[in-house]
mmCIF file of C-alpha atoms and ligand atoms in Angstrom:
data_model
loop_
_atom_site.group_PDB
_atom_site.id
_atom_site.type_symbol
_atom_site.label_atom_id
_atom_site.label_comp_id
_atom_site.label_asym_id
_atom_site.label_seq_id
_atom_site.Cartn_x
_atom_site.Cartn_y
_atom_site.Cartn_z
ATOM 1 C CA MET J 267 -0.042 0.013 -0.033
ATOM 2 C CA GLN J 268 1.384 3.467 -1.117
ATOM 3 C CA ARG J 269 1.254 6.583 0.897
ATOM 4 C CA LEU J 270 -1.941 8.572 0.249
ATOM 5 C CA GLY J 271 -0.353 11.766 1.457
ATOM 6 C CA THR J 272 2.861 11.953 -0.430
ATOM 7 C CA ILE J 273 6.376 12.852 0.679
ATOM 8 C CA ASP J 274 6.390 16.170 -1.115
ATOM 9 C CA VAL J 275 3.364 17.213 1.045
ATOM 10 C CA PHE J 276 4.561 15.633 4.263
ATOM 11 C CA PRO J 277 8.449 15.440 3.940
ATOM 12 C CA PRO J 278 9.188 14.036 7.495
ATOM 13 C CA ALA J 279 7.339 10.712 6.487
ATOM 14 C CA GLU J 280 10.467 9.821 4.517
ATOM 15 C CA ASN J 281 12.779 9.953 7.599
ATOM 16 C CA PHE J 282 10.704 8.679 10.365
ATOM 17 C CA VAL J 283 8.131 6.119 10.918
ATOM 18 C CA TYR J 284 5.649 8.714 12.129
ATOM 19 C CA MET J 285 2.711 7.081 13.890
ATOM 20 C CA ASP J 286 1.794 9.900 16.223
ATOM 21 C CA ALA J 287 -1.256 11.738 14.570
ATOM 22 C CA ALA J 288 -3.292 11.296 17.736
ATOM 23 C CA SER J 289 -0.809 13.561 19.483
ATOM 24 C CA VAL J 290 0.290 15.849 16.677
ATOM 25 C CA GLY J 291 -0.209 15.031 12.932
ATOM 26 C CA LEU J 292 2.446 16.017 10.461
ATOM 27 C CA THR J 293 1.510 19.379 9.323
ATOM 28 C CA HIS J 294 0.692 19.742 5.687
ATOM 29 C CA LYS J 295 3.611 21.564 4.028
ATOM 30 C CA GLY J 296 1.467 24.053 2.142
ATOM 31 C CA ALA J 297 -0.431 24.743 5.362
ATOM 32 C CA ALA J 298 2.884 25.643 7.099
ATOM 33 C CA ALA J 299 3.811 27.734 4.169
ATOM 34 C CA ALA J 300 0.599 29.698 4.321
ATOM 35 C CA ILE J 301 1.098 30.421 7.945
ATOM 36 C CA ASN J 302 4.640 31.583 7.468
ATOM 37 C CA ARG J 303 3.636 33.759 4.525
ATOM 38 C CA TRP J 304 0.898 35.443 6.492
ATOM 39 C CA GLN J 305 3.179 36.065 9.428
ATOM 40 C CA GLN J 306 5.877 37.518 7.224
ATOM 41 C CA ALA J 307 3.512 39.701 5.316
ATOM 42 C CA LEU J 308 2.154 41.030 8.486
ATOM 43 C CA ALA J 309 5.591 41.833 9.856
ATOM 44 C CA ASP J 310 6.391 43.526 6.629
ATOM 45 C CA GLU J 311 3.280 45.521 5.966
ATOM 46 C CA GLY J 312 0.877 45.277 8.890
ATOM 47 C CA THR J 313 -2.738 46.074 7.932
ATOM 48 C CA ILE J 314 -1.678 46.751 4.387
ATOM 49 C CA ALA J 315 -1.114 42.966 4.025
ATOM 50 C CA PHE J 316 -4.072 41.934 6.261
ATOM 51 C CA ASP J 317 -6.976 44.279 6.295
ATOM 52 C CA GLU J 318 -10.359 44.185 7.886
ATOM 53 C CA GLN J 319 -11.871 42.380 4.925
ATOM 54 C CA ASP J 320 -8.998 39.709 5.269
ATOM 55 C CA GLU J 321 -9.848 39.498 8.931
ATOM 56 C CA VAL J 322 -13.416 38.441 8.132
ATOM 57 C CA GLU J 323 -12.655 36.318 5.026
ATOM 58 C CA CYS J 324 -9.951 34.022 6.691
ATOM 59 C CA LEU J 325 -12.412 32.711 9.197
ATOM 60 C CA ASP J 326 -15.238 32.500 6.611
ATOM 61 C CA ASN J 327 -12.974 30.365 4.438
ATOM 62 C CA LEU J 328 -12.168 28.172 7.465
ATOM 63 C CA ASN J 329 -15.891 27.884 8.263
ATOM 64 C CA ASP J 330 -16.530 26.819 4.753
ATOM 65 C CA ALA J 331 -14.016 23.960 4.843
ATOM 66 C CA ALA J 332 -15.290 22.896 8.243
ATOM 67 C CA ALA J 333 -18.907 22.755 6.942
ATOM 68 C CA ARG J 334 -17.767 20.473 4.202
ATOM 69 C CA LEU J 335 -15.893 18.287 6.758
ATOM 70 C CA PHE J 336 -18.892 17.943 8.950
ATOM 71 C CA ASN J 337 -21.543 17.827 6.103
ATOM 72 C CA ALA J 338 -23.107 20.931 7.693
ATOM 73 C CA GLN J 339 -24.266 24.307 6.515
ATOM 74 C CA VAL J 340 -21.666 27.231 6.707
ATOM 75 C CA ARG J 341 -24.002 29.113 9.117
ATOM 76 C CA ASP J 342 -23.772 26.249 11.607
ATOM 77 C CA ILE J 343 -19.952 26.602 12.028
ATOM 78 C CA ALA J 344 -17.857 28.685 14.370
ATOM 79 C CA THR J 345 -14.078 28.861 14.628
ATOM 80 C CA ALA J 346 -11.783 29.869 17.390
ATOM 81 C CA SER J 347 -8.320 28.953 18.628
ATOM 82 C CA SER J 348 -9.042 25.406 20.023
ATOM 83 C CA GLU J 349 -11.440 22.679 20.719
ATOM 84 C CA THR J 350 -11.361 23.547 24.534
ATOM 85 C CA VAL J 351 -12.247 27.110 24.028
ATOM 86 C CA LEU J 352 -15.191 26.386 21.811
ATOM 87 C CA MET J 353 -16.358 23.585 24.091
ATOM 88 C CA GLN J 354 -16.055 25.862 27.056
ATOM 89 C CA SER J 355 -18.184 28.438 25.496
ATOM 90 C CA LEU J 356 -20.803 25.995 24.550
ATOM 91 C CA ALA J 357 -20.909 24.364 28.042
ATOM 92 C CA TRP J 358 -21.618 27.780 29.642
ATOM 93 C CA ALA J 359 -24.293 28.551 26.938
ATOM 94 C CA VAL J 360 -26.108 25.267 27.713
ATOM 95 C CA MET J 361 -25.645 25.501 31.465
ATOM 96 C CA PRO J 362 -26.962 22.100 32.436
ATOM 97 C CA PRO J 363 -29.160 22.785 35.505
ATOM 98 C CA LYS J 364 -29.281 21.302 38.988
ATOM 99 C CA GLY J 365 -31.149 17.976 39.068
ATOM 100 C CA THR J 366 -29.813 16.856 35.681
ATOM 101 C CA THR J 367 -27.004 14.625 34.682
ATOM 102 C CA ILE J 368 -24.099 14.907 32.227
ATOM 103 C CA VAL J 369 -23.066 11.409 30.816
ATOM 104 C CA ALA J 370 -19.375 10.969 29.902
ATOM 105 C CA THR J 371 -16.907 8.110 29.719
ATOM 106 C CA ASP J 372 -14.056 7.962 32.227
ATOM 107 C CA THR J 373 -11.638 7.284 29.194
ATOM 108 C CA THR J 374 -12.536 10.582 27.529
ATOM 109 C CA HIS J 375 -9.934 13.366 27.122
ATOM 110 C CA PRO J 376 -9.984 15.973 29.908
ATOM 111 C CA SER J 377 -10.570 18.722 27.389
ATOM 112 C CA THR J 378 -13.787 17.067 26.204
ATOM 113 C CA VAL J 379 -15.330 16.910 29.592
ATOM 114 C CA TYR J 380 -13.731 19.543 31.939
ATOM 115 C CA PRO J 381 -15.717 22.323 30.558
ATOM 116 C CA TRP J 382 -18.871 20.568 31.403
ATOM 117 C CA MET J 383 -17.541 19.588 34.898
ATOM 118 C CA ARG J 384 -16.691 23.226 35.476
ATOM 119 C CA VAL J 385 -20.178 24.402 34.644
ATOM 120 C CA ALA J 386 -21.748 21.472 36.706
ATOM 121 C CA GLU J 387 -19.677 22.777 39.743
ATOM 122 C CA THR J 388 -21.567 26.006 39.529
ATOM 123 C CA THR J 389 -25.094 24.859 38.629
ATOM 124 C CA GLY J 390 -25.094 21.662 40.679
ATOM 125 C CA ALA J 391 -25.677 19.339 37.733
ATOM 126 C CA GLU J 392 -24.110 15.900 38.276
ATOM 127 C CA MET J 393 -21.595 13.905 36.255
ATOM 128 C CA ARG J 394 -22.480 10.359 35.389
ATOM 129 C CA TRP J 395 -19.524 8.285 34.324
ATOM 130 C CA ALA J 396 -19.370 5.265 32.070
ATOM 131 C CA ARG J 397 -16.655 3.193 33.588
ATOM 132 C CA ALA J 398 -14.132 1.420 31.420
ATOM 133 C CA ASP J 399 -13.025 -2.211 31.733
ATOM 134 C CA ASN J 400 -9.317 -2.357 30.761
ATOM 135 C CA LEU J 401 -9.897 0.943 28.900
ATOM 136 C CA TYR J 402 -12.853 -0.436 26.968
ATOM 137 C CA ILE J 403 -16.236 1.255 27.403
ATOM 138 C CA ASP J 404 -19.115 -1.093 26.840
ATOM 139 C CA PRO J 405 -21.570 0.845 24.547
ATOM 140 C CA ASP J 406 -24.552 -0.889 26.226
ATOM 141 C CA HIS J 407 -23.419 0.332 29.556
ATOM 142 C CA LEU J 408 -22.821 3.839 28.279
ATOM 143 C CA GLU J 409 -26.294 3.940 26.771
ATOM 144 C CA SER J 410 -27.923 2.547 29.939
ATOM 145 C CA LEU J 411 -26.704 5.691 31.869
ATOM 146 C CA ILE J 412 -28.795 7.973 29.657
ATOM 147 C CA ASP J 413 -32.272 8.563 31.141
ATOM 148 C CA ASP J 414 -34.785 11.227 31.752
ATOM 149 C CA SER J 415 -32.350 12.997 34.180
ATOM 150 C CA THR J 416 -29.822 13.392 31.410
ATOM 151 C CA SER J 417 -29.329 17.011 29.945
ATOM 152 C CA VAL J 418 -26.126 16.352 28.154
ATOM 153 C CA VAL J 419 -24.273 13.248 26.621
ATOM 154 C CA CYS J 420 -20.679 14.413 26.199
ATOM 155 C CA LEU J 421 -18.503 12.090 24.220
ATOM 156 C CA SER J 422 -15.309 11.835 22.247
ATOM 157 C CA HIS J 423 -16.055 10.367 18.890
ATOM 158 C CA VAL J 424 -12.820 8.588 18.924
ATOM 159 C CA GLU J 425 -11.218 7.990 22.468
ATOM 160 C CA TYR J 426 -7.669 9.533 22.632
ATOM 161 C CA GLY J 427 -6.019 6.528 24.148
ATOM 162 C CA THR J 428 -7.362 3.373 22.557
ATOM 163 C CA GLY J 429 -9.108 4.866 19.461
ATOM 164 C CA GLN J 430 -12.402 3.308 20.532
ATOM 165 C CA THR J 431 -15.029 4.776 18.175
ATOM 166 C CA PHE J 432 -18.566 5.367 19.293
ATOM 167 C CA ASP J 433 -21.709 5.120 17.062
ATOM 168 C CA LEU J 434 -22.849 8.847 17.209
ATOM 169 C CA ALA J 435 -26.176 8.248 15.612
ATOM 170 C CA ARG J 436 -27.013 5.714 18.444
ATOM 171 C CA PHE J 437 -26.100 8.019 21.290
ATOM 172 C CA ALA J 438 -27.622 11.032 19.775
ATOM 173 C CA ALA J 439 -30.967 9.256 19.184
ATOM 174 C CA LYS J 440 -30.848 8.001 22.833
ATOM 175 C CA ALA J 441 -30.088 11.496 24.189
ATOM 176 C CA HIS J 442 -32.872 13.006 22.195
ATOM 177 C CA MET J 443 -35.350 10.288 23.325
ATOM 178 C CA HIS J 444 -34.699 11.705 26.855
ATOM 179 C CA GLY J 445 -34.803 15.460 25.865
ATOM 180 C CA ALA J 446 -30.908 15.669 26.122
ATOM 181 C CA ILE J 447 -28.414 16.868 23.759
ATOM 182 C CA CYS J 448 -25.322 14.950 22.377
ATOM 183 C CA VAL J 449 -22.126 16.954 22.311
ATOM 184 C CA VAL J 450 -19.114 15.447 20.649
ATOM 185 C CA ASP J 451 -15.427 16.267 20.736
ATOM 186 C CA VAL J 452 -14.235 15.224 17.272
ATOM 187 C CA THR J 453 -10.519 16.239 17.797
ATOM 188 C CA GLN J 454 -9.448 12.615 17.540
ATOM 189 C CA SER J 455 -11.722 11.654 14.596
ATOM 190 C CA ALA J 456 -11.799 14.702 12.335
ATOM 191 C CA GLY J 457 -9.478 13.839 9.378
ATOM 192 C CA GLN J 458 -9.362 10.168 9.965
ATOM 193 C CA VAL J 459 -13.088 9.053 10.345
ATOM 194 C CA PRO J 460 -16.014 10.568 8.352
ATOM 195 C CA ILE J 461 -18.178 12.851 10.491
ATOM 196 C CA ASP J 462 -21.742 13.566 9.154
ATOM 197 C CA VAL J 463 -23.689 15.864 11.715
ATOM 198 C CA ALA J 464 -26.759 15.637 9.485
ATOM 199 C CA ALA J 465 -26.901 11.883 9.345
ATOM 200 C CA THR J 466 -25.958 11.249 12.923
ATOM 201 C CA GLY J 467 -28.066 14.118 14.394
ATOM 202 C CA ILE J 468 -25.603 15.165 16.949
ATOM 203 C CA ASP J 469 -26.056 18.582 18.485
ATOM 204 C CA ALA J 470 -22.542 19.802 18.461
ATOM 205 C CA ALA J 471 -19.052 18.774 17.277
ATOM 206 C CA ALA J 472 -15.774 20.525 18.071
ATOM 207 C CA ALA J 473 -12.101 19.754 17.141
ATOM 208 C CA SER J 474 -8.647 21.239 17.068
ATOM 209 C CA THR J 475 -6.811 21.027 13.885
ATOM 210 C CA TYR J 476 -3.268 19.991 14.695
ATOM 211 C CA LYS J 477 -3.901 16.237 14.926
ATOM 212 C CA TRP J 478 -5.678 14.188 12.199
ATOM 213 C CA LEU J 479 -6.518 17.396 10.178
ATOM 214 C CA CYS J 480 -2.690 17.932 9.673
ATOM 215 C CA GLY J 481 -3.253 21.608 10.362
ATOM 216 C CA PRO J 482 -1.568 23.905 13.006
ATOM 217 C CA PHE J 483 -1.977 24.503 16.694
ATOM 218 C CA GLY J 484 -4.112 27.507 17.256
ATOM 219 C CA THR J 485 -7.283 26.763 15.398
ATOM 220 C CA GLY J 486 -10.511 24.997 16.498
ATOM 221 C CA ILE J 487 -13.657 24.355 14.621
ATOM 222 C CA MET J 488 -17.142 23.673 15.920
ATOM 223 C CA TYR J 489 -20.604 22.747 14.469
ATOM 224 C CA VAL J 490 -23.604 23.712 16.530
ATOM 225 C CA SER J 491 -27.232 22.803 15.821
ATOM 226 C CA GLN J 492 -29.660 25.621 15.196
ATOM 227 C CA ALA J 493 -31.289 25.206 18.591
ATOM 228 C CA LEU J 494 -27.843 25.776 20.109
ATOM 229 C CA GLN J 495 -27.360 28.909 18.039
ATOM 230 C CA LYS J 496 -30.158 30.442 20.040
ATOM 231 C CA LEU J 497 -28.192 30.232 23.350
ATOM 232 C CA ARG J 498 -25.831 32.912 24.747
ATOM 233 C CA PRO J 499 -22.231 31.744 24.440
ATOM 234 C CA GLY J 500 -20.198 31.578 27.513
ATOM 235 C CA ILE J 501 -17.259 33.444 25.945
ATOM 236 C CA VAL J 502 -18.002 36.773 24.265
ATOM 237 C CA GLY J 503 -15.857 39.564 22.747
ATOM 238 C CA TRP J 504 -15.845 42.135 20.049
ATOM 239 C CA ARG J 505 -16.417 39.543 17.360
ATOM 240 C CA SER J 506 -19.528 38.460 18.997
ATOM 241 C CA HIS J 507 -21.642 41.319 17.893
ATOM 242 C CA LYS J 508 -23.889 41.020 14.704
ATOM 243 C CA ASN J 509 -22.006 43.804 13.237
ATOM 244 C CA MET J 510 -18.562 43.712 14.743
ATOM 245 C CA TRP J 511 -17.218 46.687 13.007
ATOM 246 C CA ASP J 512 -19.774 48.810 14.949
ATOM 247 C CA PHE J 513 -17.608 48.846 18.055
ATOM 248 C CA GLN J 514 -20.527 50.066 20.134
ATOM 249 C CA ALA J 515 -19.871 48.601 23.510
ATOM 250 C CA ASP J 516 -23.118 49.330 25.410
ATOM 251 C CA ARG J 517 -25.125 46.523 23.706
ATOM 252 C CA LEU J 518 -24.498 43.080 22.573
ATOM 253 C CA GLU J 519 -26.624 41.688 19.743
ATOM 254 C CA LEU J 520 -25.480 38.276 18.819
ATOM 255 C CA PRO J 521 -25.498 36.865 15.256
ATOM 256 C CA ASP J 522 -28.364 34.511 14.423
ATOM 257 C CA THR J 523 -25.989 31.844 13.365
ATOM 258 C CA ALA J 524 -23.078 29.766 14.886
ATOM 259 C CA LYS J 525 -20.978 32.782 14.322
ATOM 260 C CA ARG J 526 -22.168 33.971 17.825
ATOM 261 C CA TYR J 527 -19.671 31.464 19.236
ATOM 262 C CA GLU J 528 -16.741 33.400 17.542
ATOM 263 C CA PHE J 529 -15.621 36.100 19.816
ATOM 264 C CA GLY J 530 -12.215 37.807 19.248
ATOM 265 C CA THR J 531 -8.948 37.894 17.399
ATOM 266 C CA MET J 532 -6.812 34.948 17.140
ATOM 267 C CA ALA J 533 -3.479 33.916 15.455
ATOM 268 C CA TYR J 534 -5.360 34.389 12.041
ATOM 269 C CA GLY J 535 -2.567 32.807 10.106
ATOM 270 C CA THR J 536 -3.374 29.431 11.581
ATOM 271 C CA ALA J 537 -6.750 29.824 9.891
ATOM 272 C CA TYR J 538 -5.104 30.065 6.505
ATOM 273 C CA GLY J 539 -3.033 26.996 7.356
ATOM 274 C CA ALA J 540 -6.020 24.874 8.732
ATOM 275 C CA THR J 541 -8.066 25.735 5.687
ATOM 276 C CA GLU J 542 -5.339 24.632 3.352
ATOM 277 C CA ALA J 543 -4.823 21.422 5.258
ATOM 278 C CA MET J 544 -8.503 20.594 5.410
ATOM 279 C CA ASN J 545 -9.213 21.280 1.796
ATOM 280 C CA TYR J 546 -6.278 18.909 0.932
ATOM 281 C CA LEU J 547 -7.799 16.061 3.044
ATOM 282 C CA LEU J 548 -11.187 16.822 1.607
ATOM 283 C CA GLY J 549 -9.629 16.656 -1.931
ATOM 284 C CA HIS J 550 -8.708 13.003 -1.137
ATOM 285 C CA SER J 551 -12.078 12.506 0.731
ATOM 286 C CA ILE J 552 -12.159 11.401 4.357
ATOM 287 C CA GLU J 553 -13.708 8.154 3.254
ATOM 288 C CA LYS J 554 -10.716 7.376 1.169
ATOM 289 C CA ILE J 555 -8.342 8.332 4.066
ATOM 290 C CA HIS J 556 -10.413 6.215 6.404
ATOM 291 C CA ALA J 557 -10.067 3.163 4.075
ATOM 292 C CA HIS J 558 -6.331 3.732 3.700
ATOM 293 C CA ASN J 559 -5.842 4.001 7.395
ATOM 294 C CA ARG J 560 -7.918 0.979 8.114
ATOM 295 C CA VAL J 561 -5.619 -1.121 5.898
ATOM 296 C CA ILE J 562 -2.381 0.103 7.540
ATOM 297 C CA ALA J 563 -3.793 0.002 11.048
ATOM 298 C CA ASP J 564 -4.946 -3.555 10.452
ATOM 299 C CA ARG J 565 -1.514 -4.475 9.429
ATOM 300 C CA LEU J 566 -0.100 -2.856 12.485
ATOM 301 C CA MET J 567 -2.583 -4.539 14.840
ATOM 302 C CA THR J 568 -1.951 -7.941 13.358
ATOM 303 C CA GLY J 569 1.775 -7.409 13.657
ATOM 304 C CA LEU J 570 1.658 -6.300 17.170
ATOM 305 C CA GLN J 571 -0.402 -9.354 18.206
ATOM 306 C CA ALA J 572 2.128 -11.562 16.436
ATOM 307 C CA LEU J 573 4.832 -10.019 18.519
ATOM 308 C CA GLY J 574 2.848 -10.788 21.797
ATOM 309 C CA ALA J 575 1.723 -7.295 22.510
ATOM 310 C CA GLU J 576 -1.442 -6.739 24.620
ATOM 311 C CA VAL J 577 -3.569 -4.688 22.183
ATOM 312 C CA LEU J 578 -6.001 -2.541 24.190
ATOM 313 C CA SER J 579 -7.981 -1.194 21.233
ATOM 314 C CA PRO J 580 -11.182 -2.711 20.287
ATOM 315 C CA ARG J 581 -11.212 -5.436 17.510
ATOM 316 C CA LYS J 582 -14.620 -4.883 16.029
ATOM 317 C CA ALA J 583 -14.354 -2.876 12.789
ATOM 318 C CA ALA J 584 -17.234 -0.502 13.796
ATOM 319 C CA GLU J 585 -15.544 0.414 17.116
ATOM 320 C CA ARG J 586 -12.032 0.895 15.667
ATOM 321 C CA SER J 587 -9.871 3.803 14.257
ATOM 322 C CA ALA J 588 -6.338 4.078 13.242
ATOM 323 C CA THR J 589 -5.362 4.789 16.805
ATOM 324 C CA ILE J 590 -3.881 1.562 18.399
ATOM 325 C CA ALA J 591 -2.828 1.158 21.950
ATOM 326 C CA ALA J 592 -0.633 -1.596 23.215
ATOM 327 C CA ARG J 593 1.432 -2.791 26.189
ATOM 328 C CA PHE J 594 4.425 -5.002 25.741
ATOM 329 C CA PRO J 595 4.709 -7.741 28.359
ATOM 330 C CA GLY J 596 7.769 -7.278 30.680
ATOM 331 C CA LYS J 597 8.469 -3.855 29.147
ATOM 332 C CA ASN J 598 8.100 -0.513 30.776
ATOM 333 C CA SER J 599 6.073 1.493 28.241
ATOM 334 C CA ARG J 600 7.964 4.811 29.079
ATOM 335 C CA ASP J 601 11.373 3.283 28.261
ATOM 336 C CA PHE J 602 10.070 1.216 25.465
ATOM 337 C CA ALA J 603 8.564 4.389 23.806
ATOM 338 C CA ARG J 604 11.903 6.100 24.083
ATOM 339 C CA THR J 605 13.697 3.187 22.596
ATOM 340 C CA LEU J 606 11.342 3.325 19.524
ATOM 341 C CA LYS J 607 11.899 6.949 19.254
ATOM 342 C CA GLU J 608 15.726 6.477 19.177
ATOM 343 C CA ASN J 609 14.997 4.160 16.292
ATOM 344 C CA ASN J 610 12.851 6.746 14.469
ATOM 345 C CA VAL J 611 9.656 5.119 15.318
ATOM 346 C CA ILE J 612 7.497 7.807 16.598
ATOM 347 C CA ALA J 613 4.519 6.861 18.857
ATOM 348 C CA SER J 614 3.425 8.348 22.181
ATOM 349 C CA LEU J 615 3.282 7.137 25.745
ATOM 350 C CA ARG J 616 -0.166 7.570 27.369
ATOM 351 C CA ARG J 617 -0.704 6.426 30.875
ATOM 352 C CA ASP J 618 0.952 2.923 30.939
ATOM 353 C CA PHE J 619 0.659 2.062 27.242
ATOM 354 C CA ILE J 620 2.041 3.090 23.856
ATOM 355 C CA ARG J 621 -0.295 4.666 21.345
ATOM 356 C CA PHE J 622 0.380 4.199 17.661
ATOM 357 C CA SER J 623 -1.627 6.461 15.288
ATOM 358 C CA PRO J 624 -0.586 6.146 11.639
ATOM 359 C CA HIS J 625 -2.197 8.239 8.959
ATOM 360 C CA LEU J 626 -2.585 8.942 5.321
ATOM 361 C CA TYR J 627 1.141 9.659 4.949
ATOM 362 C CA ASN J 628 2.102 6.300 6.151
ATOM 363 C CA ASN J 629 2.490 3.176 3.852
ATOM 364 C CA ALA J 630 2.733 -0.513 4.536
ATOM 365 C CA ASP J 631 6.635 -0.295 4.487
ATOM 366 C CA ASP J 632 6.449 2.078 7.435
ATOM 367 C CA ILE J 633 4.387 -0.428 9.388
ATOM 368 C CA ASP J 634 6.781 -3.227 8.662
ATOM 369 C CA ARG J 635 9.762 -1.052 9.605
ATOM 370 C CA GLY J 636 7.994 -0.015 12.814
ATOM 371 C CA LEU J 637 7.233 -3.666 13.604
ATOM 372 C CA ALA J 638 10.756 -4.730 12.889
ATOM 373 C CA SER J 639 12.044 -2.061 15.325
ATOM 374 C CA ILE J 640 9.663 -3.215 17.960
ATOM 375 C CA LYS J 641 10.712 -6.794 17.499
ATOM 376 C CA ALA J 642 14.343 -5.875 17.738
ATOM 377 C CA ALA J 643 13.649 -3.892 21.071
ATOM 378 C CA LEU J 644 11.656 -6.652 22.683
HETATM 379 C C1 LIG T 204 -10.186 14.280 22.236
HETATM 380 C C2 LIG T 204 -9.249 15.506 22.559
HETATM 381 N N1 LIG T 204 -9.921 16.739 22.730
HETATM 382 C C3 LIG T 204 -9.025 17.816 22.794
HETATM 383 C C4 LIG T 204 -7.630 17.752 22.966
HETATM 384 C C5 LIG T 204 -6.812 18.962 23.126
HETATM 385 O O1 LIG T 204 -7.696 20.088 23.158
HETATM 386 P P1 LIG T 204 -7.017 21.554 22.753
HETATM 387 O O2 LIG T 204 -6.458 21.435 21.508
HETATM 388 O O3 LIG T 204 -8.234 22.336 22.907
HETATM 389 O O4 LIG T 204 -6.080 21.847 23.869
HETATM 390 C C6 LIG T 204 -7.094 16.520 22.699
HETATM 391 C C7 LIG T 204 -5.644 16.440 22.662
HETATM 392 O O5 LIG T 204 -5.074 15.389 22.899
HETATM 393 C C8 LIG T 204 -7.885 15.330 22.509
HETATM 394 O O6 LIG T 204 -7.312 14.123 22.377
#
């Protein structure tokens, strides 16, 4: 299997067996160049190079790419500097009240759920945790926790550690049956697994762009349903006003769209980079990337098992992604990850396991080289 993302676009893929997209994906070369160009032009010419119209358009273009990524309307998209910021603003907008429960998994990423926990601290809403068994969340157990007390089901589409993937349509339907909303952190899925907000019916989806989207740090994208576009965001600033160039501070009229979740300036150059990276991935189609990644991840999983590793990721096709977590019997994962890195095999240590996350720029040779290094280090 050839690389889908080629060496000219992802040069480091030639020198390393880079399997760390779940931590930080290789940045699309054109995306990095766009950011640098913007920064240099700003340094050289200030607002001559980047005027007020550019300030609007750069986020509009990013919204447009995100809408295509999520199969949403552009009016349903907001962008800011990270997933956490957007999720935080949404959690304060929703403000799950006292007497209600927020359902989440105990394997989720802190950034997915801390915003909701923080709001719950203030309102008195309660967290209800789906507990993992050896890092696996039983979807039936998760579903059984959603009942009439639930106000929010807060999930990570793909779990950061094991890559366990949830059936969003199932949990959105269950949430809605009980009058709750289903809010999803798609940071670990966007770019590797197709996301269809229209087909799944989820109420919100937020992601940072530096992992599977091959974009930069500093940009986050969010879809929110039209119902959530009627709420008052937790974070507001000058961009929050309907006509932000008014600069009239004694009133705040929010836009009627998801744009109300955009609030201030940001490192705008990252928006150019993120847009470039997303358009590149969309040019391949996420379905094609998903299929590519499935083949290389299968090869990796089979190889790891043959080497006696304890694979912690689910085996069922529908519950898997290209993120594969493993422990190596008799080996300290921290030391083992370091040894692999010294051999140019890049993966990440998470808790007491090693997480491998190959992406479109990996090919079958990479996987075989990685497995050979692992074998030699065992
Ligand atoms: C699921 C998930 N959400 C969010 C983040 C990070 O959030 P942010 O980029 O907002 O700091 C990570 C990073 O590992 C993640 O895995």
